[in-house]
Amino acid sequence: GDAESVHLSKWPEVGEVDRDVIANMMNVRSYANNGLKLRTEKKINLKQPLQTFYIGHALSKPNGWLIEHEEILADELNVKKVELKSLEDTSCDFDWNLTPELIAEGNVRELMRAVQGRRKTEGLAPTDAIALTVLASETGRAAIEANRDMLTKTVGASELIFTDIDGEVVATDTEQFIFKIAKL
């Protein structure tokens, strides 16, 4: 009984709109906007992960919206967790402490961004596997090894090779990577 084309189909019947879901997502969006504004003010790039985003607990709703949507908010703000906390003079804040692990992950995310850009420039499809060759300092290599799975899955690298090469340079505040990619 399906129409020949979706364009010939009737509009689907919709049920009632869940106003709580809409209100909860508006809360999430509001906190995400506030968090992004704080990051901009502190000049902390969104690619740099932070440990915790705090929401003033007096501002949270008792219906549990935060628990249901914590993962969305954490993903939007690139934090490991979202917590309720008693805050003075503000509705939200971050744990601004950048541990060596967080800095390493941020550096690898910058490398990922550059590799993805190179993939696009070279016209590679998302399903195309690549060999990623990287020149990095000892600490840069340790950062990559600590975040290897995230890096290789995100950029589609079946091979990760560390060697001395000429290639595209990615400079962060604390590291410099040089990389090349090759389609497999």
mmCIF file of the C-alpha atoms, coordinates in Angstrom:
data_MODEL
# 
_entry.id   MODEL 
# 
loop_
_atom_site.group_PDB 
_atom_site.id 
_atom_site.type_symbol 
_atom_site.label_atom_id 
_atom_site.label_alt_id 
_atom_site.label_comp_id 
_atom_site.label_asym_id 
_atom_site.label_entity_id 
_atom_site.label_seq_id 
_atom_site.pdbx_PDB_ins_code 
_atom_site.Cartn_x 
_atom_site.Cartn_y 
_atom_site.Cartn_z 
_atom_site.occupancy 
_atom_site.B_iso_or_equiv 
_atom_site.pdbx_formal_charge 
_atom_site.auth_seq_id 
_atom_site.auth_comp_id 
_atom_site.auth_asym_id 
_atom_site.auth_atom_id 
_atom_site.pdbx_PDB_model_num 
ATOM 1   C CA . GLY A 1 1   ? 0.000  0.000  0.000  1.00 0.00 ? 1   GLY A CA 1 
ATOM 2   C CA . ASP A 1 2   ? 3.033  2.329  -0.147 1.00 0.00 ? 2   ASP A CA 1 
ATOM 3   C CA . ALA A 1 3   ? 2.977  5.132  -2.666 1.00 0.00 ? 3   ALA A CA 1 
ATOM 4   C CA . GLU A 1 4   ? 5.244  4.980  -5.684 1.00 0.00 ? 4   GLU A CA 1 
ATOM 5   C CA . SER A 1 5   ? 7.313  7.860  -4.290 1.00 0.00 ? 5   SER A CA 1 
ATOM 6   C CA . VAL A 1 6   ? 7.627  9.529  -0.935 1.00 0.00 ? 6   VAL A CA 1 
ATOM 7   C CA . HIS A 1 7   ? 6.504  12.694 -2.704 1.00 0.00 ? 7   HIS A CA 1 
ATOM 8   C CA . LEU A 1 8   ? 3.167  11.025 -3.485 1.00 0.00 ? 8   LEU A CA 1 
ATOM 9   C CA . SER A 1 9   ? 2.637  9.846  0.102  1.00 0.00 ? 9   SER A CA 1 
ATOM 10  C CA . LYS A 1 10  ? 0.322  11.484 2.589  1.00 0.00 ? 10  LYS A CA 1 
ATOM 11  C CA . TRP A 1 11  ? 1.782  13.408 5.504  1.00 0.00 ? 11  TRP A CA 1 
ATOM 12  C CA . PRO A 1 12  ? 2.249  11.132 8.521  1.00 0.00 ? 12  PRO A CA 1 
ATOM 13  C CA . GLU A 1 13  ? -0.153 11.351 11.426 1.00 0.00 ? 13  GLU A CA 1 
ATOM 14  C CA . VAL A 1 14  ? 1.532  12.863 14.466 1.00 0.00 ? 14  VAL A CA 1 
ATOM 15  C CA . GLY A 1 15  ? 0.688  12.318 18.065 1.00 0.00 ? 15  GLY A CA 1 
ATOM 16  C CA . GLU A 1 16  ? 0.763  14.844 20.834 1.00 0.00 ? 16  GLU A CA 1 
ATOM 17  C CA . VAL A 1 17  ? 3.859  16.948 21.229 1.00 0.00 ? 17  VAL A CA 1 
ATOM 18  C CA . ASP A 1 18  ? 5.745  16.131 24.427 1.00 0.00 ? 18  ASP A CA 1 
ATOM 19  C CA . ARG A 1 19  ? 6.173  19.611 25.857 1.00 0.00 ? 19  ARG A CA 1 
ATOM 20  C CA . ASP A 1 20  ? 8.494  18.321 28.625 1.00 0.00 ? 20  ASP A CA 1 
ATOM 21  C CA . VAL A 1 21  ? 10.980 17.037 26.054 1.00 0.00 ? 21  VAL A CA 1 
ATOM 22  C CA . ILE A 1 22  ? 10.922 20.379 24.252 1.00 0.00 ? 22  ILE A CA 1 
ATOM 23  C CA . ALA A 1 23  ? 11.404 22.294 27.536 1.00 0.00 ? 23  ALA A CA 1 
ATOM 24  C CA . ASN A 1 24  ? 14.236 19.964 28.594 1.00 0.00 ? 24  ASN A CA 1 
ATOM 25  C CA . MET A 1 25  ? 16.038 20.389 25.283 1.00 0.00 ? 25  MET A CA 1 
ATOM 26  C CA . MET A 1 26  ? 15.642 24.164 25.599 1.00 0.00 ? 26  MET A CA 1 
ATOM 27  C CA . ASN A 1 27  ? 17.402 23.882 28.990 1.00 0.00 ? 27  ASN A CA 1 
ATOM 28  C CA . VAL A 1 28  ? 20.187 21.818 27.426 1.00 0.00 ? 28  VAL A CA 1 
ATOM 29  C CA . ARG A 1 29  ? 20.558 24.338 24.584 1.00 0.00 ? 29  ARG A CA 1 
ATOM 30  C CA . SER A 1 30  ? 20.641 27.243 27.039 1.00 0.00 ? 30  SER A CA 1 
ATOM 31  C CA . TYR A 1 31  ? 23.379 25.635 29.153 1.00 0.00 ? 31  TYR A CA 1 
ATOM 32  C CA . ALA A 1 32  ? 25.302 24.659 26.011 1.00 0.00 ? 32  ALA A CA 1 
ATOM 33  C CA . ASN A 1 33  ? 25.177 28.260 24.776 1.00 0.00 ? 33  ASN A CA 1 
ATOM 34  C CA . ASN A 1 34  ? 26.335 29.546 28.171 1.00 0.00 ? 34  ASN A CA 1 
ATOM 35  C CA . GLY A 1 35  ? 29.149 26.993 28.269 1.00 0.00 ? 35  GLY A CA 1 
ATOM 36  C CA . LEU A 1 36  ? 30.290 27.867 24.746 1.00 0.00 ? 36  LEU A CA 1 
ATOM 37  C CA . LYS A 1 37  ? 30.289 31.551 25.707 1.00 0.00 ? 37  LYS A CA 1 
ATOM 38  C CA . LEU A 1 38  ? 32.465 30.776 28.767 1.00 0.00 ? 38  LEU A CA 1 
ATOM 39  C CA . ARG A 1 39  ? 34.916 28.814 26.604 1.00 0.00 ? 39  ARG A CA 1 
ATOM 40  C CA . THR A 1 40  ? 35.151 31.733 24.168 1.00 0.00 ? 40  THR A CA 1 
ATOM 41  C CA . GLU A 1 41  ? 35.757 34.213 26.990 1.00 0.00 ? 41  GLU A CA 1 
ATOM 42  C CA . LYS A 1 42  ? 38.565 32.020 28.384 1.00 0.00 ? 42  LYS A CA 1 
ATOM 43  C CA . LYS A 1 43  ? 39.913 31.356 24.868 1.00 0.00 ? 43  LYS A CA 1 
ATOM 44  C CA . ILE A 1 44  ? 39.672 27.580 25.351 1.00 0.00 ? 44  ILE A CA 1 
ATOM 45  C CA . ASN A 1 45  ? 39.066 25.938 21.968 1.00 0.00 ? 45  ASN A CA 1 
ATOM 46  C CA . LEU A 1 46  ? 36.144 23.514 21.778 1.00 0.00 ? 46  LEU A CA 1 
ATOM 47  C CA . LYS A 1 47  ? 38.519 20.798 20.536 1.00 0.00 ? 47  LYS A CA 1 
ATOM 48  C CA . GLN A 1 48  ? 40.265 20.996 23.923 1.00 0.00 ? 48  GLN A CA 1 
ATOM 49  C CA . PRO A 1 49  ? 38.368 18.629 26.221 1.00 0.00 ? 49  PRO A CA 1 
ATOM 50  C CA . LEU A 1 50  ? 37.679 19.692 29.789 1.00 0.00 ? 50  LEU A CA 1 
ATOM 51  C CA . GLN A 1 51  ? 36.943 17.448 32.741 1.00 0.00 ? 51  GLN A CA 1 
ATOM 52  C CA . THR A 1 52  ? 33.671 18.832 34.149 1.00 0.00 ? 52  THR A CA 1 
ATOM 53  C CA . PHE A 1 53  ? 30.885 21.284 33.360 1.00 0.00 ? 53  PHE A CA 1 
ATOM 54  C CA . TYR A 1 54  ? 29.107 22.449 36.508 1.00 0.00 ? 54  TYR A CA 1 
ATOM 55  C CA . ILE A 1 55  ? 25.489 23.569 36.683 1.00 0.00 ? 55  ILE A CA 1 
ATOM 56  C CA . GLY A 1 56  ? 24.273 25.447 39.741 1.00 0.00 ? 56  GLY A CA 1 
ATOM 57  C CA . HIS A 1 57  ? 22.031 22.899 41.463 1.00 0.00 ? 57  HIS A CA 1 
ATOM 58  C CA . ALA A 1 58  ? 19.515 25.516 42.563 1.00 0.00 ? 58  ALA A CA 1 
ATOM 59  C CA . LEU A 1 59  ? 18.816 26.015 38.861 1.00 0.00 ? 59  LEU A CA 1 
ATOM 60  C CA . SER A 1 60  ? 18.207 22.393 37.966 1.00 0.00 ? 60  SER A CA 1 
ATOM 61  C CA . LYS A 1 61  ? 14.688 21.121 37.519 1.00 0.00 ? 61  LYS A CA 1 
ATOM 62  C CA . PRO A 1 62  ? 13.433 18.398 39.853 1.00 0.00 ? 62  PRO A CA 1 
ATOM 63  C CA . ASN A 1 63  ? 12.098 16.273 36.967 1.00 0.00 ? 63  ASN A CA 1 
ATOM 64  C CA . GLY A 1 64  ? 15.552 14.876 36.201 1.00 0.00 ? 64  GLY A CA 1 
ATOM 65  C CA . TRP A 1 65  ? 16.058 16.611 32.839 1.00 0.00 ? 65  TRP A CA 1 
ATOM 66  C CA . LEU A 1 66  ? 19.800 16.844 33.450 1.00 0.00 ? 66  LEU A CA 1 
ATOM 67  C CA . ILE A 1 67  ? 20.279 13.138 34.051 1.00 0.00 ? 67  ILE A CA 1 
ATOM 68  C CA . GLU A 1 68  ? 18.337 12.302 30.885 1.00 0.00 ? 68  GLU A CA 1 
ATOM 69  C CA . HIS A 1 69  ? 20.260 14.777 28.742 1.00 0.00 ? 69  HIS A CA 1 
ATOM 70  C CA . GLU A 1 70  ? 23.687 14.871 30.405 1.00 0.00 ? 70  GLU A CA 1 
ATOM 71  C CA . GLU A 1 71  ? 25.365 12.993 27.555 1.00 0.00 ? 71  GLU A CA 1 
ATOM 72  C CA . ILE A 1 72  ? 24.072 15.467 24.960 1.00 0.00 ? 72  ILE A CA 1 
ATOM 73  C CA . LEU A 1 73  ? 25.305 18.438 26.983 1.00 0.00 ? 73  LEU A CA 1 
ATOM 74  C CA . ALA A 1 74  ? 28.678 16.795 27.671 1.00 0.00 ? 74  ALA A CA 1 
ATOM 75  C CA . ASP A 1 75  ? 29.114 16.105 23.952 1.00 0.00 ? 75  ASP A CA 1 
ATOM 76  C CA . GLU A 1 76  ? 28.148 19.663 22.965 1.00 0.00 ? 76  GLU A CA 1 
ATOM 77  C CA . LEU A 1 77  ? 30.680 21.142 25.397 1.00 0.00 ? 77  LEU A CA 1 
ATOM 78  C CA . ASN A 1 78  ? 33.404 18.483 24.987 1.00 0.00 ? 78  ASN A CA 1 
ATOM 79  C CA . VAL A 1 79  ? 33.569 17.590 28.670 1.00 0.00 ? 79  VAL A CA 1 
ATOM 80  C CA . LYS A 1 80  ? 33.957 14.239 30.378 1.00 0.00 ? 80  LYS A CA 1 
ATOM 81  C CA . LYS A 1 81  ? 31.030 14.803 32.752 1.00 0.00 ? 81  LYS A CA 1 
ATOM 82  C CA . VAL A 1 82  ? 28.308 17.231 33.817 1.00 0.00 ? 82  VAL A CA 1 
ATOM 83  C CA . GLU A 1 83  ? 27.647 17.775 37.515 1.00 0.00 ? 83  GLU A CA 1 
ATOM 84  C CA . LEU A 1 84  ? 25.322 19.780 39.707 1.00 0.00 ? 84  LEU A CA 1 
ATOM 85  C CA . LYS A 1 85  ? 27.208 22.011 42.112 1.00 0.00 ? 85  LYS A CA 1 
ATOM 86  C CA . SER A 1 86  ? 26.589 24.946 44.394 1.00 0.00 ? 86  SER A CA 1 
ATOM 87  C CA . LEU A 1 87  ? 27.916 27.939 42.464 1.00 0.00 ? 87  LEU A CA 1 
ATOM 88  C CA . GLU A 1 88  ? 28.219 31.537 43.578 1.00 0.00 ? 88  GLU A CA 1 
ATOM 89  C CA . ASP A 1 89  ? 27.370 34.370 41.161 1.00 0.00 ? 89  ASP A CA 1 
ATOM 90  C CA . THR A 1 90  ? 26.904 32.136 38.144 1.00 0.00 ? 90  THR A CA 1 
ATOM 91  C CA . SER A 1 91  ? 24.568 29.521 36.692 1.00 0.00 ? 91  SER A CA 1 
ATOM 92  C CA . CYS A 1 92  ? 27.330 27.361 35.230 1.00 0.00 ? 92  CYS A CA 1 
ATOM 93  C CA . ASP A 1 93  ? 31.093 26.966 35.086 1.00 0.00 ? 93  ASP A CA 1 
ATOM 94  C CA . PHE A 1 94  ? 33.835 24.533 34.062 1.00 0.00 ? 94  PHE A CA 1 
ATOM 95  C CA . ASP A 1 95  ? 36.675 22.810 35.830 1.00 0.00 ? 95  ASP A CA 1 
ATOM 96  C CA . TRP A 1 96  ? 39.337 24.781 33.945 1.00 0.00 ? 96  TRP A CA 1 
ATOM 97  C CA . ASN A 1 97  ? 42.239 22.583 35.129 1.00 0.00 ? 97  ASN A CA 1 
ATOM 98  C CA . LEU A 1 98  ? 43.973 21.192 32.056 1.00 0.00 ? 98  LEU A CA 1 
ATOM 99  C CA . THR A 1 99  ? 45.623 17.939 33.030 1.00 0.00 ? 99  THR A CA 1 
ATOM 100 C CA . PRO A 1 100 ? 48.374 16.479 30.839 1.00 0.00 ? 100 PRO A CA 1 
ATOM 101 C CA . GLU A 1 101 ? 45.870 13.845 29.656 1.00 0.00 ? 101 GLU A CA 1 
ATOM 102 C CA . LEU A 1 102 ? 43.320 16.480 28.603 1.00 0.00 ? 102 LEU A CA 1 
ATOM 103 C CA . ILE A 1 103 ? 46.021 18.506 26.815 1.00 0.00 ? 103 ILE A CA 1 
ATOM 104 C CA . ALA A 1 104 ? 47.215 15.362 25.006 1.00 0.00 ? 104 ALA A CA 1 
ATOM 105 C CA . GLU A 1 105 ? 43.668 14.556 23.887 1.00 0.00 ? 105 GLU A CA 1 
ATOM 106 C CA . GLY A 1 106 ? 43.182 18.138 22.693 1.00 0.00 ? 106 GLY A CA 1 
ATOM 107 C CA . ASN A 1 107 ? 46.389 17.932 20.656 1.00 0.00 ? 107 ASN A CA 1 
ATOM 108 C CA . VAL A 1 108 ? 45.276 14.674 19.050 1.00 0.00 ? 108 VAL A CA 1 
ATOM 109 C CA . ARG A 1 109 ? 41.883 16.236 18.241 1.00 0.00 ? 109 ARG A CA 1 
ATOM 110 C CA . GLU A 1 110 ? 43.710 19.014 16.382 1.00 0.00 ? 110 GLU A CA 1 
ATOM 111 C CA . LEU A 1 111 ? 45.623 16.373 14.433 1.00 0.00 ? 111 LEU A CA 1 
ATOM 112 C CA . MET A 1 112 ? 42.332 14.585 13.677 1.00 0.00 ? 112 MET A CA 1 
ATOM 113 C CA . ARG A 1 113 ? 40.809 17.821 12.371 1.00 0.00 ? 113 ARG A CA 1 
ATOM 114 C CA . ALA A 1 114 ? 43.767 18.324 10.015 1.00 0.00 ? 114 ALA A CA 1 
ATOM 115 C CA . VAL A 1 115 ? 43.707 14.706 8.792  1.00 0.00 ? 115 VAL A CA 1 
ATOM 116 C CA . GLN A 1 116 ? 39.961 14.939 8.121  1.00 0.00 ? 116 GLN A CA 1 
ATOM 117 C CA . GLY A 1 117 ? 40.588 18.154 6.173  1.00 0.00 ? 117 GLY A CA 1 
ATOM 118 C CA . ARG A 1 118 ? 43.287 16.419 4.118  1.00 0.00 ? 118 ARG A CA 1 
ATOM 119 C CA . ARG A 1 119 ? 40.933 13.487 3.437  1.00 0.00 ? 119 ARG A CA 1 
ATOM 120 C CA . LYS A 1 120 ? 38.341 15.931 2.130  1.00 0.00 ? 120 LYS A CA 1 
ATOM 121 C CA . THR A 1 121 ? 40.903 17.810 0.006  1.00 0.00 ? 121 THR A CA 1 
ATOM 122 C CA . GLU A 1 122 ? 42.017 14.527 -1.557 1.00 0.00 ? 122 GLU A CA 1 
ATOM 123 C CA . GLY A 1 123 ? 38.416 13.546 -2.296 1.00 0.00 ? 123 GLY A CA 1 
ATOM 124 C CA . LEU A 1 124 ? 38.406 10.444 -0.140 1.00 0.00 ? 124 LEU A CA 1 
ATOM 125 C CA . ALA A 1 125 ? 35.089 8.849  0.788  1.00 0.00 ? 125 ALA A CA 1 
ATOM 126 C CA . PRO A 1 126 ? 34.342 8.262  4.484  1.00 0.00 ? 126 PRO A CA 1 
ATOM 127 C CA . THR A 1 127 ? 34.644 4.516  3.846  1.00 0.00 ? 127 THR A CA 1 
ATOM 128 C CA . ASP A 1 128 ? 38.122 4.792  2.276  1.00 0.00 ? 128 ASP A CA 1 
ATOM 129 C CA . ALA A 1 129 ? 40.773 3.352  4.596  1.00 0.00 ? 129 ALA A CA 1 
ATOM 130 C CA . ILE A 1 130 ? 44.048 5.241  4.898  1.00 0.00 ? 130 ILE A CA 1 
ATOM 131 C CA . ALA A 1 131 ? 47.566 4.790  6.160  1.00 0.00 ? 131 ALA A CA 1 
ATOM 132 C CA . LEU A 1 132 ? 48.427 7.691  8.452  1.00 0.00 ? 132 LEU A CA 1 
ATOM 133 C CA . THR A 1 133 ? 52.121 8.508  8.771  1.00 0.00 ? 133 THR A CA 1 
ATOM 134 C CA . VAL A 1 134 ? 53.131 10.902 11.546 1.00 0.00 ? 134 VAL A CA 1 
ATOM 135 C CA . LEU A 1 135 ? 56.289 12.605 12.737 1.00 0.00 ? 135 LEU A CA 1 
ATOM 136 C CA . ALA A 1 136 ? 55.904 13.633 16.374 1.00 0.00 ? 136 ALA A CA 1 
ATOM 137 C CA . SER A 1 137 ? 57.989 14.405 19.425 1.00 0.00 ? 137 SER A CA 1 
ATOM 138 C CA . GLU A 1 138 ? 58.183 11.852 22.203 1.00 0.00 ? 138 GLU A CA 1 
ATOM 139 C CA . THR A 1 139 ? 55.317 13.539 24.070 1.00 0.00 ? 139 THR A CA 1 
ATOM 140 C CA . GLY A 1 140 ? 53.334 13.914 20.839 1.00 0.00 ? 140 GLY A CA 1 
ATOM 141 C CA . ARG A 1 141 ? 53.748 10.230 20.082 1.00 0.00 ? 141 ARG A CA 1 
ATOM 142 C CA . ALA A 1 142 ? 52.685 9.360  23.645 1.00 0.00 ? 142 ALA A CA 1 
ATOM 143 C CA . ALA A 1 143 ? 49.586 11.548 23.179 1.00 0.00 ? 143 ALA A CA 1 
ATOM 144 C CA . ILE A 1 144 ? 48.729 9.732  19.963 1.00 0.00 ? 144 ILE A CA 1 
ATOM 145 C CA . GLU A 1 145 ? 49.284 6.318  21.547 1.00 0.00 ? 145 GLU A CA 1 
ATOM 146 C CA . ALA A 1 146 ? 47.066 7.262  24.515 1.00 0.00 ? 146 ALA A CA 1 
ATOM 147 C CA . ASN A 1 147 ? 44.302 8.298  22.094 1.00 0.00 ? 147 ASN A CA 1 
ATOM 148 C CA . ARG A 1 148 ? 45.065 5.840  19.304 1.00 0.00 ? 148 ARG A CA 1 
ATOM 149 C CA . ASP A 1 149 ? 41.597 4.261  19.060 1.00 0.00 ? 149 ASP A CA 1 
ATOM 150 C CA . MET A 1 150 ? 39.834 7.621  18.911 1.00 0.00 ? 150 MET A CA 1 
ATOM 151 C CA . LEU A 1 151 ? 42.263 8.861  16.239 1.00 0.00 ? 151 LEU A CA 1 
ATOM 152 C CA . THR A 1 152 ? 42.262 5.799  13.983 1.00 0.00 ? 152 THR A CA 1 
ATOM 153 C CA . LYS A 1 153 ? 38.481 5.291  14.138 1.00 0.00 ? 153 LYS A CA 1 
ATOM 154 C CA . THR A 1 154 ? 37.715 8.956  13.487 1.00 0.00 ? 154 THR A CA 1 
ATOM 155 C CA . VAL A 1 155 ? 40.051 9.364  10.518 1.00 0.00 ? 155 VAL A CA 1 
ATOM 156 C CA . GLY A 1 156 ? 39.608 5.841  9.112  1.00 0.00 ? 156 GLY A CA 1 
ATOM 157 C CA . ALA A 1 157 ? 43.253 4.863  9.507  1.00 0.00 ? 157 ALA A CA 1 
ATOM 158 C CA . SER A 1 158 ? 43.920 1.146  9.173  1.00 0.00 ? 158 SER A CA 1 
ATOM 159 C CA . GLU A 1 159 ? 47.633 1.811  9.570  1.00 0.00 ? 159 GLU A CA 1 
ATOM 160 C CA . LEU A 1 160 ? 49.390 4.287  11.874 1.00 0.00 ? 160 LEU A CA 1 
ATOM 161 C CA . ILE A 1 161 ? 53.095 4.709  11.188 1.00 0.00 ? 161 ILE A CA 1 
ATOM 162 C CA . PHE A 1 162 ? 55.577 6.860  13.103 1.00 0.00 ? 162 PHE A CA 1 
ATOM 163 C CA . THR A 1 163 ? 58.574 7.952  11.047 1.00 0.00 ? 163 THR A CA 1 
ATOM 164 C CA . ASP A 1 164 ? 60.564 10.969 9.883  1.00 0.00 ? 164 ASP A CA 1 
ATOM 165 C CA . ILE A 1 165 ? 58.619 12.537 6.971  1.00 0.00 ? 165 ILE A CA 1 
ATOM 166 C CA . ASP A 1 166 ? 57.888 15.768 5.174  1.00 0.00 ? 166 ASP A CA 1 
ATOM 167 C CA . GLY A 1 167 ? 54.184 16.552 5.127  1.00 0.00 ? 167 GLY A CA 1 
ATOM 168 C CA . GLU A 1 168 ? 51.445 18.786 6.455  1.00 0.00 ? 168 GLU A CA 1 
ATOM 169 C CA . VAL A 1 169 ? 52.242 20.538 9.737  1.00 0.00 ? 169 VAL A CA 1 
ATOM 170 C CA . VAL A 1 170 ? 49.778 20.730 12.627 1.00 0.00 ? 170 VAL A CA 1 
ATOM 171 C CA . ALA A 1 171 ? 50.900 23.054 15.409 1.00 0.00 ? 171 ALA A CA 1 
ATOM 172 C CA . THR A 1 172 ? 49.113 23.310 18.748 1.00 0.00 ? 172 THR A CA 1 
ATOM 173 C CA . ASP A 1 173 ? 50.090 25.332 21.806 1.00 0.00 ? 173 ASP A CA 1 
ATOM 174 C CA . THR A 1 174 ? 52.241 22.469 23.082 1.00 0.00 ? 174 THR A CA 1 
ATOM 175 C CA . GLU A 1 175 ? 52.955 20.104 20.155 1.00 0.00 ? 175 GLU A CA 1 
ATOM 176 C CA . GLN A 1 176 ? 53.762 19.930 16.480 1.00 0.00 ? 176 GLN A CA 1 
ATOM 177 C CA . PHE A 1 177 ? 52.798 17.006 14.270 1.00 0.00 ? 177 PHE A CA 1 
ATOM 178 C CA . ILE A 1 178 ? 53.763 16.416 10.659 1.00 0.00 ? 178 ILE A CA 1 
ATOM 179 C CA . PHE A 1 179 ? 51.605 13.936 8.786  1.00 0.00 ? 179 PHE A CA 1 
ATOM 180 C CA . LYS A 1 180 ? 50.817 12.351 5.427  1.00 0.00 ? 180 LYS A CA 1 
ATOM 181 C CA . ILE A 1 181 ? 47.955 10.124 4.412  1.00 0.00 ? 181 ILE A CA 1 
ATOM 182 C CA . ALA A 1 182 ? 47.753 7.484  1.698  1.00 0.00 ? 182 ALA A CA 1 
ATOM 183 C CA . LYS A 1 183 ? 44.637 5.686  0.509  1.00 0.00 ? 183 LYS A CA 1 
ATOM 184 C CA . LEU A 1 184 ? 44.836 1.931  1.019  1.00 0.00 ? 184 LEU A CA 1 
# 
